[in-house]
PDB file of C-alpha atoms in Angstrom:
ATOM      1  CA  UNK H  26     -19.611 -11.159  32.213  1.00 40.00           C
ATOM      2  CA  UNK H  27     -19.970 -10.683  28.455  1.00 47.00           C
ATOM      3  CA  UNK H  28     -22.345  -7.920  27.385  1.00 52.00           C
ATOM      4  CA  UNK H  29     -24.541  -8.399  24.350  1.00 59.00           C
ATOM      5  CA  UNK H  30     -23.006  -6.854  21.260  1.00 70.00           C
ATOM      6  CA  UNK H  31     -24.775  -3.961  19.559  1.00 69.00           C
ATOM      7  CA  UNK H  32     -26.243  -4.539  16.105  1.00 70.00           C
ATOM      8  CA  UNK H  33     -25.579  -0.937  15.053  1.00 74.00           C
ATOM      9  CA  UNK H  34     -21.755  -0.970  14.864  1.00 79.00           C
ATOM     10  CA  UNK H  35     -20.690   0.435  11.469  1.00 80.00           C
ATOM     11  CA  UNK H  36     -18.088  -2.077  10.331  1.00 79.00           C
ATOM     12  CA  UNK H  37     -18.065  -0.625   6.815  1.00 80.00           C
ATOM     13  CA  UNK H  38     -15.861   2.100   8.280  1.00 80.00           C
ATOM     14  CA  UNK H  39     -12.638   1.763  10.323  1.00 83.00           C
ATOM     15  CA  UNK H  40     -12.837   1.674  14.124  1.00 84.00           C
ATOM     16  CA  UNK H  41     -11.041   5.016  14.492  1.00 86.00           C
ATOM     17  CA  UNK H  42     -11.944   8.463  13.103  1.00 85.00           C
ATOM     18  CA  UNK H  43     -10.519   8.675   9.582  1.00 86.00           C
ATOM     19  CA  UNK H  44     -10.859  12.445   9.573  1.00 85.00           C
ATOM     20  CA  UNK H  45      -7.711  12.720  11.720  1.00 90.00           C
ATOM     21  CA  UNK H  46      -4.151  11.581  11.054  1.00 90.00           C
ATOM     22  CA  UNK H  47      -4.002   9.795  14.434  1.00 92.00           C
ATOM     23  CA  UNK H  48      -7.181   7.855  13.667  1.00 91.00           C
ATOM     24  CA  UNK H  49      -5.842   6.803  10.261  1.00 90.00           C
ATOM     25  CA  UNK H  50      -2.480   5.864  11.821  1.00 91.00           C
ATOM     26  CA  UNK H  51      -4.158   3.544  14.370  1.00 91.00           C
ATOM     27  CA  UNK H  52      -6.173   2.006  11.537  1.00 89.00           C
ATOM     28  CA  UNK H  53      -3.129   1.329   9.348  1.00 88.00           C
ATOM     29  CA  UNK H  54      -0.932   0.072  12.209  1.00 89.00           C
ATOM     30  CA  UNK H  55      -3.591  -2.647  12.541  1.00 87.00           C
ATOM     31  CA  UNK H  56      -4.050  -3.332   8.797  1.00 84.00           C
ATOM     32  CA  UNK H  57      -0.306  -3.418   8.005  1.00 85.00           C
ATOM     33  CA  UNK H  58       0.639  -5.519  11.062  1.00 88.00           C
ATOM     34  CA  UNK H  59       3.175  -8.064   9.633  1.00 88.00           C
ATOM     35  CA  UNK H  60       1.726 -10.772  11.882  1.00 89.00           C
ATOM     36  CA  UNK H  61      -1.350 -10.799   9.628  1.00 88.00           C
ATOM     37  CA  UNK H  62       0.625 -12.640   6.925  1.00 87.00           C
ATOM     38  CA  UNK H  63       0.857 -15.622   9.304  1.00 89.00           C
ATOM     39  CA  UNK H  64      -2.915 -16.028   9.532  1.00 88.00           C
ATOM     40  CA  UNK H  65      -4.199 -19.328   8.133  1.00 90.00           C
ATOM     41  CA  UNK H  66      -6.873 -19.641   5.437  1.00 90.00           C
ATOM     42  CA  UNK H  67      -9.187 -21.019   8.122  1.00 91.00           C
ATOM     43  CA  UNK H  68      -8.729 -17.857  10.236  1.00 90.00           C
ATOM     44  CA  UNK H  69      -9.301 -15.629   7.194  1.00 90.00           C
ATOM     45  CA  UNK H  70     -12.443 -17.497   6.179  1.00 90.00           C
ATOM     46  CA  UNK H  71     -13.745 -17.409   9.754  1.00 90.00           C
ATOM     47  CA  UNK H  72     -13.246 -13.611   9.867  1.00 88.00           C
ATOM     48  CA  UNK H  73     -14.963 -13.350   6.466  1.00 88.00           C
ATOM     49  CA  UNK H  74     -17.942 -15.320   7.811  1.00 87.00           C
ATOM     50  CA  UNK H  75     -18.183 -13.224  11.005  1.00 86.00           C
ATOM     51  CA  UNK H  76     -18.197  -9.969   9.001  1.00 85.00           C
ATOM     52  CA  UNK H  77     -20.590 -11.261   6.306  1.00 84.00           C
ATOM     53  CA  UNK H  78     -22.985 -12.596   8.950  1.00 84.00           C
ATOM     54  CA  UNK H  79     -22.893  -9.371  10.982  1.00 84.00           C
ATOM     55  CA  UNK H  80     -23.682  -7.302   7.888  1.00 82.00           C
ATOM     56  CA  UNK H  81     -26.790  -9.453   7.419  1.00 81.00           C
ATOM     57  CA  UNK H  82     -27.800  -9.071  11.066  1.00 78.00           C
ATOM     58  CA  UNK H  83     -26.603 -12.534  12.118  1.00 78.00           C
ATOM     59  CA  UNK H  84     -24.202 -12.747  15.081  1.00 78.00           C
ATOM     60  CA  UNK H  85     -22.141 -15.671  16.291  1.00 76.00           C
ATOM     61  CA  UNK H  86     -23.079 -16.742  19.850  1.00 77.00           C
ATOM     62  CA  UNK H  87     -20.851 -15.072  22.455  1.00 78.00           C
ATOM     63  CA  UNK H  88     -19.279 -12.642  19.957  1.00 81.00           C
ATOM     64  CA  UNK H  89     -17.869  -9.555  21.692  1.00 83.00           C
ATOM     65  CA  UNK H  90     -17.316  -6.104  20.196  1.00 83.00           C
ATOM     66  CA  UNK H  91     -13.521  -6.500  20.382  1.00 85.00           C
ATOM     67  CA  UNK H  92     -13.769  -9.853  18.590  1.00 85.00           C
ATOM     68  CA  UNK H  93     -15.937  -8.246  15.902  1.00 86.00           C
ATOM     69  CA  UNK H  94     -13.376  -5.486  15.308  1.00 88.00           C
ATOM     70  CA  UNK H  95     -10.547  -8.027  15.285  1.00 89.00           C
ATOM     71  CA  UNK H  96     -12.439 -10.016  12.630  1.00 88.00           C
ATOM     72  CA  UNK H  97     -13.006  -6.808  10.643  1.00 88.00           C
ATOM     73  CA  UNK H  98      -9.271  -6.011  10.595  1.00 88.00           C
ATOM     74  CA  UNK H  99      -8.331  -9.557   9.641  1.00 89.00           C
ATOM     75  CA  UNK H 100     -10.924  -9.254   6.864  1.00 88.00           C
ATOM     76  CA  UNK H 101      -9.608  -5.829   5.745  1.00 86.00           C
ATOM     77  CA  UNK H 102      -6.003  -7.048   5.697  1.00 85.00           C
ATOM     78  CA  UNK H 103      -6.748  -9.900   3.279  1.00 88.00           C
ATOM     79  CA  UNK H 104      -9.807  -9.001   1.171  1.00 87.00           C
ATOM     80  CA  UNK H 105     -10.031  -6.206  -1.435  1.00 83.00           C
ATOM     81  CA  UNK H 106     -12.423  -3.404  -0.363  1.00 77.00           C
ATOM     82  CA  UNK H 107     -14.024  -3.054  -3.829  1.00 74.00           C
ATOM     83  CA  UNK H 108     -13.992  -6.549  -5.331  1.00 78.00           C
ATOM     84  CA  UNK H 109     -14.204  -8.550  -2.094  1.00 79.00           C
ATOM     85  CA  UNK H 110     -11.694 -11.057  -3.503  1.00 83.00           C
ATOM     86  CA  UNK H 111      -8.897 -12.502  -1.367  1.00 86.00           C
ATOM     87  CA  UNK H 112      -5.724 -10.588  -2.210  1.00 88.00           C
ATOM     88  CA  UNK H 113      -2.418 -12.173  -3.246  1.00 86.00           C
ATOM     89  CA  UNK H 114      -0.430 -12.808  -0.051  1.00 88.00           C
ATOM     90  CA  UNK H 115       2.684 -10.807  -0.980  1.00 88.00           C
ATOM     91  CA  UNK H 116       0.526  -7.998  -2.376  1.00 86.00           C
ATOM     92  CA  UNK H 117      -1.206  -7.341   0.949  1.00 88.00           C
ATOM     93  CA  UNK H 118      -0.096  -4.301   2.953  1.00 83.00           C
ATOM     94  CA  UNK H 119       0.680  -6.612   5.887  1.00 86.00           C
ATOM     95  CA  UNK H 120       3.431  -8.169   3.730  1.00 88.00           C
ATOM     96  CA  UNK H 121       5.069  -4.783   3.045  1.00 83.00           C
ATOM     97  CA  UNK H 122       7.495  -4.872   5.972  1.00 85.00           C
ATOM     98  CA  UNK H 123       8.909  -8.428   5.580  1.00 88.00           C
ATOM     99  CA  UNK H 124       9.054  -8.213   1.767  1.00 88.00           C
ATOM    100  CA  UNK H 125      10.357  -4.654   1.496  1.00 83.00           C
ATOM    101  CA  UNK H 126      12.964  -4.985   4.248  1.00 83.00           C
ATOM    102  CA  UNK H 127      14.499  -7.963   2.438  1.00 86.00           C
ATOM    103  CA  UNK H 128      14.388  -6.478  -1.065  1.00 85.00           C
ATOM    104  CA  UNK H 129      15.424  -2.952  -0.013  1.00 79.00           C
ATOM    105  CA  UNK H 130      18.237  -4.233   2.206  1.00 77.00           C
ATOM    106  CA  UNK H 131      19.640  -6.235  -0.714  1.00 81.00           C
ATOM    107  CA  UNK H 132      19.203  -3.318  -3.156  1.00 77.00           C
ATOM    108  CA  UNK H 133      21.224  -1.107  -0.843  1.00 72.00           C
ATOM    109  CA  UNK H 134      23.908  -3.713  -0.230  1.00 73.00           C
ATOM    110  CA  UNK H 135      24.403  -4.889  -3.834  1.00 74.00           C
ATOM    111  CA  UNK H 136      24.361  -1.616  -5.769  1.00 68.00           C
ATOM    112  CA  UNK H 137      27.878  -1.378  -7.187  1.00 68.00           C
ATOM    113  CA  UNK H 138      27.626  -3.564 -10.320  1.00 74.00           C
ATOM    114  CA  UNK H 139      25.210  -3.335 -13.249  1.00 77.00           C
ATOM    115  CA  UNK H 140      24.026  -6.991 -13.034  1.00 84.00           C
ATOM    116  CA  UNK H 141      23.270  -6.545  -9.321  1.00 82.00           C
ATOM    117  CA  UNK H 142      21.398  -3.277  -9.960  1.00 78.00           C
ATOM    118  CA  UNK H 143      19.335  -4.885 -12.748  1.00 82.00           C
ATOM    119  CA  UNK H 144      18.519  -7.992 -10.682  1.00 86.00           C
ATOM    120  CA  UNK H 145      17.425  -6.220  -7.506  1.00 83.00           C
ATOM    121  CA  UNK H 146      15.614  -3.366  -9.242  1.00 79.00           C
ATOM    122  CA  UNK H 147      13.737  -5.919 -11.370  1.00 84.00           C
ATOM    123  CA  UNK H 148      12.823  -7.937  -8.252  1.00 88.00           C
ATOM    124  CA  UNK H 149      11.745  -4.735  -6.471  1.00 83.00           C
ATOM    125  CA  UNK H 150       9.656  -3.438  -9.371  1.00 79.00           C
ATOM    126  CA  UNK H 151       8.085  -6.860  -9.921  1.00 84.00           C
ATOM    127  CA  UNK H 152       7.077  -6.866  -6.259  1.00 86.00           C
ATOM    128  CA  UNK H 153       5.809  -3.269  -6.568  1.00 80.00           C
ATOM    129  CA  UNK H 154       3.768  -4.239  -9.635  1.00 78.00           C
ATOM    130  CA  UNK H 155       2.077  -7.015  -7.630  1.00 83.00           C
ATOM    131  CA  UNK H 156       1.373  -4.607  -4.732  1.00 81.00           C
ATOM    132  CA  UNK H 157       0.058  -1.896  -7.081  1.00 76.00           C
ATOM    133  CA  UNK H 158      -2.262  -4.337  -8.862  1.00 79.00           C
ATOM    134  CA  UNK H 159      -3.436  -5.954  -5.612  1.00 81.00           C
ATOM    135  CA  UNK H 160      -4.242  -2.582  -3.996  1.00 77.00           C
ATOM    136  CA  UNK H 161      -5.769  -0.910  -7.060  1.00 74.00           C
ATOM    137  CA  UNK H 162      -8.988   1.054  -6.813  1.00 70.00           C
ATOM    138  CA  UNK H 163     -12.201  -0.138  -8.447  1.00 62.00           C
ATOM    139  CA  UNK H 164     -13.781  -3.467  -9.265  1.00 61.00           C
ATOM    140  CA  UNK H 165     -13.278  -3.735 -13.045  1.00 60.00           C
ATOM    141  CA  UNK H 166     -11.057  -6.702 -13.992  1.00 65.00           C
ATOM    142  CA  UNK H 167      -7.841  -6.353 -16.010  1.00 67.00           C
ATOM    143  CA  UNK H 168      -7.320  -8.714 -18.957  1.00 70.00           C
ATOM    144  CA  UNK H 169      -4.162 -10.835 -19.092  1.00 73.00           C
ATOM    145  CA  UNK H 170      -2.931  -8.695 -22.032  1.00 77.00           C
ATOM    146  CA  UNK H 171      -3.534  -5.437 -20.138  1.00 71.00           C
ATOM    147  CA  UNK H 172      -1.828  -6.800 -17.040  1.00 73.00           C
ATOM    148  CA  UNK H 173       1.157  -8.129 -19.043  1.00 79.00           C
ATOM    149  CA  UNK H 174       1.612  -4.851 -20.929  1.00 77.00           C
ATOM    150  CA  UNK H 175       1.390  -2.831 -17.712  1.00 72.00           C
ATOM    151  CA  UNK H 176       3.899  -5.094 -15.944  1.00 76.00           C
ATOM    152  CA  UNK H 177       6.476  -5.071 -18.750  1.00 81.00           C
ATOM    153  CA  UNK H 178       6.266  -1.308 -19.298  1.00 76.00           C
ATOM    154  CA  UNK H 179       6.373  -0.579 -15.548  1.00 71.00           C
ATOM    155  CA  UNK H 180       9.343  -2.809 -14.713  1.00 74.00           C
ATOM    156  CA  UNK H 181      11.304  -1.869 -17.862  1.00 80.00           C
ATOM    157  CA  UNK H 182      10.845   1.843 -17.235  1.00 74.00           C
ATOM    158  CA  UNK H 183      11.790   1.516 -13.579  1.00 68.00           C
ATOM    159  CA  UNK H 184      14.923  -0.596 -14.192  1.00 76.00           C
ATOM    160  CA  UNK H 185      16.064   1.771 -16.980  1.00 80.00           C
ATOM    161  CA  UNK H 186      15.646   4.695 -14.569  1.00 75.00           C
ATOM    162  CA  UNK H 187      17.772   2.929 -11.941  1.00 72.00           C
ATOM    163  CA  UNK H 188      20.530   2.123 -14.449  1.00 77.00           C
ATOM    164  CA  UNK H 189      20.558   5.710 -15.724  1.00 79.00           C
ATOM    165  CA  UNK H 190      20.915   7.122 -12.212  1.00 73.00           C
ATOM    166  CA  UNK H 191      23.578   4.545 -11.376  1.00 70.00           C
ATOM    167  CA  UNK H 192      25.589   5.559 -14.436  1.00 73.00           C
ATOM    168  CA  UNK H 193      25.434   9.240 -13.465  1.00 71.00           C
ATOM    169  CA  UNK H 194      26.891   8.586 -10.026  1.00 65.00           C
ATOM    170  CA  UNK H 195      29.932   6.407 -10.790  1.00 64.00           C
ATOM    171  CA  UNK H 196      32.407   9.144  -9.896  1.00 65.00           C
ATOM    172  CA  UNK H 197      30.843  10.499  -6.715  1.00 64.00           C
ATOM    173  CA  UNK H 198      31.333   9.673  -3.029  1.00 65.00           C
ATOM    174  CA  UNK H 199      30.337   6.211  -1.710  1.00 63.00           C
ATOM    175  CA  UNK H 200      27.728   7.795   0.578  1.00 62.00           C
ATOM    176  CA  UNK H 201      25.916   9.463  -2.334  1.00 65.00           C
ATOM    177  CA  UNK H 202      26.214   6.191  -4.256  1.00 64.00           C
ATOM    178  CA  UNK H 203      24.363   4.438  -1.437  1.00 64.00           C
ATOM    179  CA  UNK H 204      21.435   6.836  -1.917  1.00 68.00           C
ATOM    180  CA  UNK H 205      21.079   5.991  -5.623  1.00 69.00           C
ATOM    181  CA  UNK H 206      18.700   3.052  -4.937  1.00 68.00           C
ATOM    182  CA  UNK H 207      16.347   5.461  -3.112  1.00 72.00           C
ATOM    183  CA  UNK H 208      16.411   7.981  -5.976  1.00 73.00           C
ATOM    184  CA  UNK H 209      15.765   5.124  -8.407  1.00 72.00           C
ATOM    185  CA  UNK H 210      12.872   3.769  -6.345  1.00 73.00           C
ATOM    186  CA  UNK H 211      11.311   7.236  -6.017  1.00 76.00           C
ATOM    187  CA  UNK H 212      11.521   7.821  -9.772  1.00 74.00           C
ATOM    188  CA  UNK H 213      10.369   4.279 -10.525  1.00 73.00           C
ATOM    189  CA  UNK H 214       7.279   4.659  -8.320  1.00 73.00           C
ATOM    190  CA  UNK H 215       6.225   7.593 -10.514  1.00 78.00           C
ATOM    191  CA  UNK H 216       6.351   5.166 -13.465  1.00 75.00           C
ATOM    192  CA  UNK H 217       5.235   1.854 -11.956  1.00 74.00           C
ATOM    193  CA  UNK H 218       2.095   2.936 -10.086  1.00 79.00           C
ATOM    194  CA  UNK H 219       0.415   4.870 -12.946  1.00 82.00           C
ATOM    195  CA  UNK H 220       1.279   2.131 -15.453  1.00 77.00           C
ATOM    196  CA  UNK H 221      -0.026  -0.705 -13.271  1.00 75.00           C
ATOM    197  CA  UNK H 222      -3.208   1.333 -12.691  1.00 79.00           C
ATOM    198  CA  UNK H 223      -3.485   2.753 -16.210  1.00 80.00           C
ATOM    199  CA  UNK H 224      -6.971   1.292 -16.685  1.00 81.00           C
ATOM    200  CA  UNK H 225      -8.207   3.620 -13.943  1.00 84.00           C
ATOM    201  CA  UNK H 226      -6.656   6.622 -15.707  1.00 84.00           C
ATOM    202  CA  UNK H 227      -8.353   5.651 -18.977  1.00 84.00           C
ATOM    203  CA  UNK H 228     -11.788   4.577 -17.725  1.00 85.00           C
ATOM    204  CA  UNK H 229     -12.057   6.064 -14.240  1.00 86.00           C
ATOM    205  CA  UNK H 230     -12.694   4.639 -10.769  1.00 86.00           C
ATOM    206  CA  UNK H 231     -16.067   4.147  -9.046  1.00 88.00           C
ATOM    207  CA  UNK H 232     -17.367   7.193  -7.177  1.00 87.00           C
ATOM    208  CA  UNK H 233     -20.202   7.228  -4.632  1.00 87.00           C
ATOM    209  CA  UNK H 234     -22.187   9.618  -2.464  1.00 86.00           C
ATOM    210  CA  UNK H 235     -21.756   9.611   1.319  1.00 83.00           C
ATOM    211  CA  UNK H 236     -24.213   6.701   1.593  1.00 83.00           C
ATOM    212  CA  UNK H 237     -22.176   4.523  -0.813  1.00 82.00           C
ATOM    213  CA  UNK H 238     -24.650   4.877  -3.692  1.00 86.00           C
ATOM    214  CA  UNK H 239     -22.635   4.518  -6.901  1.00 87.00           C
ATOM    215  CA  UNK H 240     -22.716   7.610  -9.108  1.00 85.00           C
ATOM    216  CA  UNK H 241     -20.420   6.589 -11.963  1.00 86.00           C
ATOM    217  CA  UNK H 242     -16.692   6.390 -12.805  1.00 87.00           C
ATOM    218  CA  UNK H 243     -14.294   9.347 -12.807  1.00 88.00           C
ATOM    219  CA  UNK H 244     -10.844   9.747 -14.353  1.00 90.00           C
ATOM    220  CA  UNK H 245     -10.340  12.955 -12.347  1.00 91.00           C
ATOM    221  CA  UNK H 246     -10.813  11.006  -9.129  1.00 89.00           C
ATOM    222  CA  UNK H 247      -8.393   8.358 -10.471  1.00 90.00           C
ATOM    223  CA  UNK H 248      -5.703  10.998 -11.049  1.00 90.00           C
ATOM    224  CA  UNK H 249      -6.067  12.305  -7.492  1.00 90.00           C
ATOM    225  CA  UNK H 250      -6.061   8.766  -6.072  1.00 90.00           C
ATOM    226  CA  UNK H 251      -2.930   7.683  -7.954  1.00 90.00           C
ATOM    227  CA  UNK H 252      -1.091  10.955  -7.167  1.00 90.00           C
ATOM    228  CA  UNK H 253      -1.733  10.463  -3.446  1.00 90.00           C
ATOM    229  CA  UNK H 254      -0.550   6.843  -3.592  1.00 89.00           C
ATOM    230  CA  UNK H 255       2.671   7.840  -5.418  1.00 88.00           C
ATOM    231  CA  UNK H 256       3.448  10.474  -2.759  1.00 89.00           C
ATOM    232  CA  UNK H 257       2.761   8.121   0.158  1.00 89.00           C
ATOM    233  CA  UNK H 258       4.822   5.269  -1.395  1.00 84.00           C
ATOM    234  CA  UNK H 259       7.851   7.522  -1.996  1.00 85.00           C
ATOM    235  CA  UNK H 260       7.677   8.841   1.570  1.00 87.00           C
ATOM    236  CA  UNK H 261       7.147   5.271   2.819  1.00 84.00           C
ATOM    237  CA  UNK H 262      10.458   4.245   1.255  1.00 80.00           C
ATOM    238  CA  UNK H 263      12.316   7.348   2.457  1.00 81.00           C
ATOM    239  CA  UNK H 264      13.317   6.446   6.062  1.00 82.00           C
ATOM    240  CA  UNK H 265      14.373   2.892   5.192  1.00 77.00           C
ATOM    241  CA  UNK H 266      16.442   4.008   2.208  1.00 75.00           C
ATOM    242  CA  UNK H 267      17.806   7.312   3.543  1.00 77.00           C
ATOM    243  CA  UNK H 268      18.729   6.552   7.183  1.00 81.00           C
ATOM    244  CA  UNK H 269      20.536   3.147   6.895  1.00 78.00           C
ATOM    245  CA  UNK H 270      23.079   4.416   4.280  1.00 75.00           C
ATOM    246  CA  UNK H 271      24.435   6.960   6.769  1.00 76.00           C
ATOM    247  CA  UNK H 272      24.632   4.339   9.530  1.00 79.00           C
ATOM    248  CA  UNK H 273      26.200   1.712   7.254  1.00 75.00           C
ATOM    249  CA  UNK H 274      28.736   4.221   5.931  1.00 73.00           C
ATOM    250  CA  UNK H 275      29.929   4.660   9.527  1.00 76.00           C
ATOM    251  CA  UNK H 276      29.638   1.004  10.556  1.00 77.00           C
ATOM    252  CA  UNK H 277      31.676  -0.288   7.607  1.00 72.00           C
ATOM    253  CA  UNK H 278      34.665   1.730   8.856  1.00 75.00           C
ATOM    254  CA  UNK H 279      34.550  -0.097  12.196  1.00 76.00           C
ATOM    255  CA  UNK H 280      36.587  -3.184  13.017  1.00 76.00           C
ATOM    256  CA  UNK H 281      33.531  -5.466  13.374  1.00 74.00           C
ATOM    257  CA  UNK H 282      32.339  -5.166   9.762  1.00 71.00           C
ATOM    258  CA  UNK H 283      35.898  -5.212   8.447  1.00 75.00           C
ATOM    259  CA  UNK H 284      36.306  -8.550  10.227  1.00 78.00           C
ATOM    260  CA  UNK H 285      32.825  -9.864   9.274  1.00 76.00           C
ATOM    261  CA  UNK H 286      31.916  -8.132   5.976  1.00 74.00           C
ATOM    262  CA  UNK H 287      29.175 -10.727   5.302  1.00 75.00           C
ATOM    263  CA  UNK H 288      27.193  -9.161   8.178  1.00 74.00           C
ATOM    264  CA  UNK H 289      26.628  -6.003   6.123  1.00 75.00           C
ATOM    265  CA  UNK H 290      23.513  -7.322   4.314  1.00 76.00           C
ATOM    266  CA  UNK H 291      21.740  -8.747   7.430  1.00 82.00           C
ATOM    267  CA  UNK H 292      22.404  -5.538   9.409  1.00 82.00           C
ATOM    268  CA  UNK H 293      21.084  -3.417   6.549  1.00 80.00           C
ATOM    269  CA  UNK H 294      17.947  -5.583   6.241  1.00 82.00           C
ATOM    270  CA  UNK H 295      17.241  -5.235   9.994  1.00 84.00           C
ATOM    271  CA  UNK H 296      17.752  -1.440   9.877  1.00 85.00           C
ATOM    272  CA  UNK H 297      15.399  -1.124   6.895  1.00 82.00           C
ATOM    273  CA  UNK H 298      12.833  -3.359   8.608  1.00 83.00           C
ATOM    274  CA  UNK H 299      12.853  -1.218  11.750  1.00 86.00           C
ATOM    275  CA  UNK H 300      12.207   1.917   9.669  1.00 86.00           C
ATOM    276  CA  UNK H 301       9.433   0.242   7.643  1.00 84.00           C
ATOM    277  CA  UNK H 302       7.513  -0.952  10.725  1.00 85.00           C
ATOM    278  CA  UNK H 303       6.719   2.708  11.404  1.00 89.00           C
ATOM    279  CA  UNK H 304       6.957   4.259   7.919  1.00 87.00           C
ATOM    280  CA  UNK H 305       4.465   1.869   6.282  1.00 86.00           C
ATOM    281  CA  UNK H 306       1.385   2.626   8.434  1.00 88.00           C
ATOM    282  CA  UNK H 307       2.264   6.301   9.004  1.00 91.00           C
ATOM    283  CA  UNK H 308       2.648   7.004   5.270  1.00 89.00           C
ATOM    284  CA  UNK H 309      -0.486   5.023   4.401  1.00 88.00           C
ATOM    285  CA  UNK H 310      -2.229   7.348   6.882  1.00 90.00           C
ATOM    286  CA  UNK H 311      -1.178  10.562   5.117  1.00 89.00           C
ATOM    287  CA  UNK H 312      -4.379  10.528   3.042  1.00 89.00           C
ATOM    288  CA  UNK H 313      -7.770   8.941   3.849  1.00 88.00           C
ATOM    289  CA  UNK H 314      -8.252   5.657   1.982  1.00 85.00           C
ATOM    290  CA  UNK H 315     -11.829   6.765   1.351  1.00 86.00           C
ATOM    291  CA  UNK H 316     -10.925  10.019  -0.390  1.00 87.00           C
ATOM    292  CA  UNK H 317     -13.327  12.703  -1.512  1.00 87.00           C
ATOM    293  CA  UNK H 318     -13.613  15.713  -3.797  1.00 87.00           C
ATOM    294  CA  UNK H 319     -16.166  18.343  -4.714  1.00 89.00           C
ATOM    295  CA  UNK H 320     -18.562  17.516  -7.560  1.00 85.00           C
ATOM    296  CA  UNK H 321     -17.446  20.780  -9.206  1.00 86.00           C
ATOM    297  CA  UNK H 322     -13.955  19.294  -9.773  1.00 89.00           C
ATOM    298  CA  UNK H 323     -15.232  16.299 -11.752  1.00 87.00           C
ATOM    299  CA  UNK H 324     -15.419  15.991 -15.538  1.00 88.00           C
ATOM    300  CA  UNK H 325     -18.141  18.345 -16.932  1.00 88.00           C
ATOM    301  CA  UNK H 326     -20.323  15.533 -18.319  1.00 89.00           C
ATOM    302  CA  UNK H 327     -20.163  13.659 -14.991  1.00 86.00           C
ATOM    303  CA  UNK H 328     -21.080  16.840 -13.102  1.00 86.00           C
ATOM    304  CA  UNK H 329     -24.179  17.212 -15.301  1.00 86.00           C
ATOM    305  CA  UNK H 330     -25.169  13.571 -14.791  1.00 88.00           C
ATOM    306  CA  UNK H 331     -24.832  13.791 -10.994  1.00 85.00           C
ATOM    307  CA  UNK H 332     -26.684  17.107 -10.733  1.00 86.00           C
ATOM    308  CA  UNK H 333     -29.514  15.712 -12.840  1.00 85.00           C
ATOM    309  CA  UNK H 334     -29.892  12.411 -10.973  1.00 84.00           C
ATOM    310  CA  UNK H 335     -28.683  13.430  -7.471  1.00 83.00           C
ATOM    311  CA  UNK H 336     -29.205  17.215  -7.190  1.00 83.00           C
ATOM    312  CA  UNK H 337     -28.361  17.346  -3.464  1.00 82.00           C
ATOM    313  CA  UNK H 338     -24.906  15.761  -3.795  1.00 82.00           C
ATOM    314  CA  UNK H 339     -22.043  18.254  -3.446  1.00 86.00           C
ATOM    315  CA  UNK H 340     -19.198  15.855  -2.590  1.00 89.00           C
ATOM    316  CA  UNK H 341     -18.252  12.433  -3.946  1.00 87.00           C
ATOM    317  CA  UNK H 342     -16.193   9.639  -2.381  1.00 89.00           C
ATOM    318  CA  UNK H 343     -13.868   6.944  -3.749  1.00 88.00           C
ATOM    319  CA  UNK H 344     -11.354   4.321  -2.649  1.00 86.00           C
ATOM    320  CA  UNK H 345      -7.917   5.711  -3.565  1.00 85.00           C
ATOM    321  CA  UNK H 346      -6.172   2.348  -3.206  1.00 80.00           C
ATOM    322  CA  UNK H 347      -2.925   1.911  -1.274  1.00 76.00           C
TER     323      UNK H 347
END
C-alpha cells in the first residue's frame, strides 16, 4: 500500500548528509552514474516537471518518496544547479566515466610520438574545457568571444605542457614514460580549469546565506571553489592514470599481448574505466558542492556590505562547481 508523500521533503538539498564524506559519496555515486547518459529527453523533462511541480506544492498522483528522489537525481544529473539550463551531454558528470576511460586509455596507449601526444592531449583538453564550462559556478553567461579565448588559451597551454614533459622524458625508462600523460594532465588541469572559469576569478561567483538569500558575488569564494575543483580533478585522474601503467608494463611482457598487440588499447581503456567508476564520485565527494566560508575571509568591501545589510550572517555559501 502506497503511503502519501510528505510535502516537507527538502529536495533543494541532496538526500544524504553533505556534512560527511560518506553522505557526499552516496550523493555523487548517484549523480555520476554512467547510466544517466542513456536517459531520454522525455525522461529528463518528466523529472524536471516532477521536481518543478513539487517545489510549487503540486504532486503527481501516486508519487512515492523514492520516485521523488529518483526524479531529483535525474534532474541534478542533467540540469545546472545555478542556471537551471540543460547541460551539454558530454559535459555532464555522468558522462565522465565513458568519455574519460576512452580518451585516457588512448592517451596512455599512444604516447610515444609527438603527433599522437598532440592529438590525444588536444582531444582530452577540449573535452575538459567542455566539462569545466558545463560545471562552472554561477549564472552569468559567457560571451562567444570570452568562451573562445578561454578555450584556445586553455587547450594551447595544456598541450604545450604535455609536449614539454614528453620531451623531458625521452631517455628514461618505459614505465616512467607511461606516467607522462598523468603528469601532463595534472599540470594541464591547473591551467585549463582556471582559464575556462576565468570570468568567476574576475567578477566573482554568487554567494548566499544559509537560507539561499543572495548576498553578492565574491572573487575570494571563486578562488576557493576553483582550487578545490583542481585538486579533486587531479586526484580523480590519479588511479586511472597511475595504476594501469604498472599493470600494462607487466602484461606487455606476456605472451598474450605479444601475440595480440592490438589488444593493448582495449585492455587499457577497460582498466581506466574500472578505476574511474570509483574515482569519479569519491573525488567529487572530497569537498561539499555547496561550499562555505566565514564572512571575515571575504573581500573587505563585501564584508562591509553584508554586515550592513545582514548583520547576523557569519558564514556564506556558494556552489563550487564540479
